[in-house]
Amino acid sequence: MAHEHDHDHEHDHDHGHDEAAVDEEARAEAEADARRRLALAQIRQYGDPALRLKAHEVAEFDDDLHRLVDRMVALMHDAQGIGLAATQVGVLRRLFVFQPDPNEDARVIVNPVISERDDETASDEEGCLSLQGVRVPVDRAVHVVLEGKDAHGEDLRLELDDYAARIVQHELDHLDGVLIIDRTNDEHRKEALGILRPRAVIG
Ligand SMILES: [Zn+2]
């Protein structure tokens, strides 16, 4: 899942900030941009068949799985996303990483299931690292209980509300080959498909 950038670090050009600090900030931003583009190039994009496949249960909680988790967390951070499912990196295994709060560590859940789901839903705009340039409103349950395993095979049970609940429903959809354009209304779907339609290449 992609997130809105918080451009709330206001630059005060009138006082303070010497030129070196501004240059430093501009370079850091350019580097973050370059890292984001590199990460997005490694994340499957709309039209890739892997995004439409159903992932399989994970049976082995081994080093191979841990390496995959590390890679997914790094990609999610570099891409400046708040969630990433294994299918988005072309791996058909049931796990995803997510980070609703930037001040807390990224979390991973393996073989996730939603065991409880509120009837109450809310609509909000969602983006997706695999559908760049698209934001569509999606209805989600505002409270869910997510159960599964951690990367070592230990039981995990998370009670999640609002934003965090939205993220895990989005990521769980990915493991079943479901995308936000399947969950939005006709009008927004049509608009999104217009953005995603591959441009004809001439010459
Ligand atoms: Zn997504």
JSON list of C-alpha atoms and ligand atoms in Angstrom, two decimals, residues 1 88 127-130 170-171 174, ligand 1:
[
{"chain": "A", "resi": 1, "resn": "MET", "atom": "CA", "xyz": [0.00, 0.00, 0.00]},
{"chain": "A", "resi": 88, "resn": "GLN", "atom": "CA", "xyz": [4.04, -7.98, -5.15]},
{"chain": "A", "resi": 127, "resn": "GLY", "atom": "CA", "xyz": [-3.01, 3.72, -3.22]},
{"chain": "A", "resi": 128, "resn": "CYS", "atom": "CA", "xyz": [-0.90, 0.69, -4.06]},
{"chain": "A", "resi": 129, "resn": "LEU", "atom": "CA", "xyz": [2.80, 0.27, -4.83]},
{"chain": "A", "resi": 130, "resn": "SER", "atom": "CA", "xyz": [1.76, -1.97, -7.75]},
{"chain": "A", "resi": 170, "resn": "HIS", "atom": "CA", "xyz": [-5.46, -4.36, 1.54]},
{"chain": "A", "resi": 171, "resn": "GLU", "atom": "CA", "xyz": [-2.41, -6.62, 1.94]},
{"chain": "A", "resi": 174, "resn": "HIS", "atom": "CA", "xyz": [-3.01, -9.15, -2.49]},
{"chain": "B", "resi": 1, "resn": "ZN", "atom": "ZN", "xyz": [-1.20, -2.85, -2.78]}
]
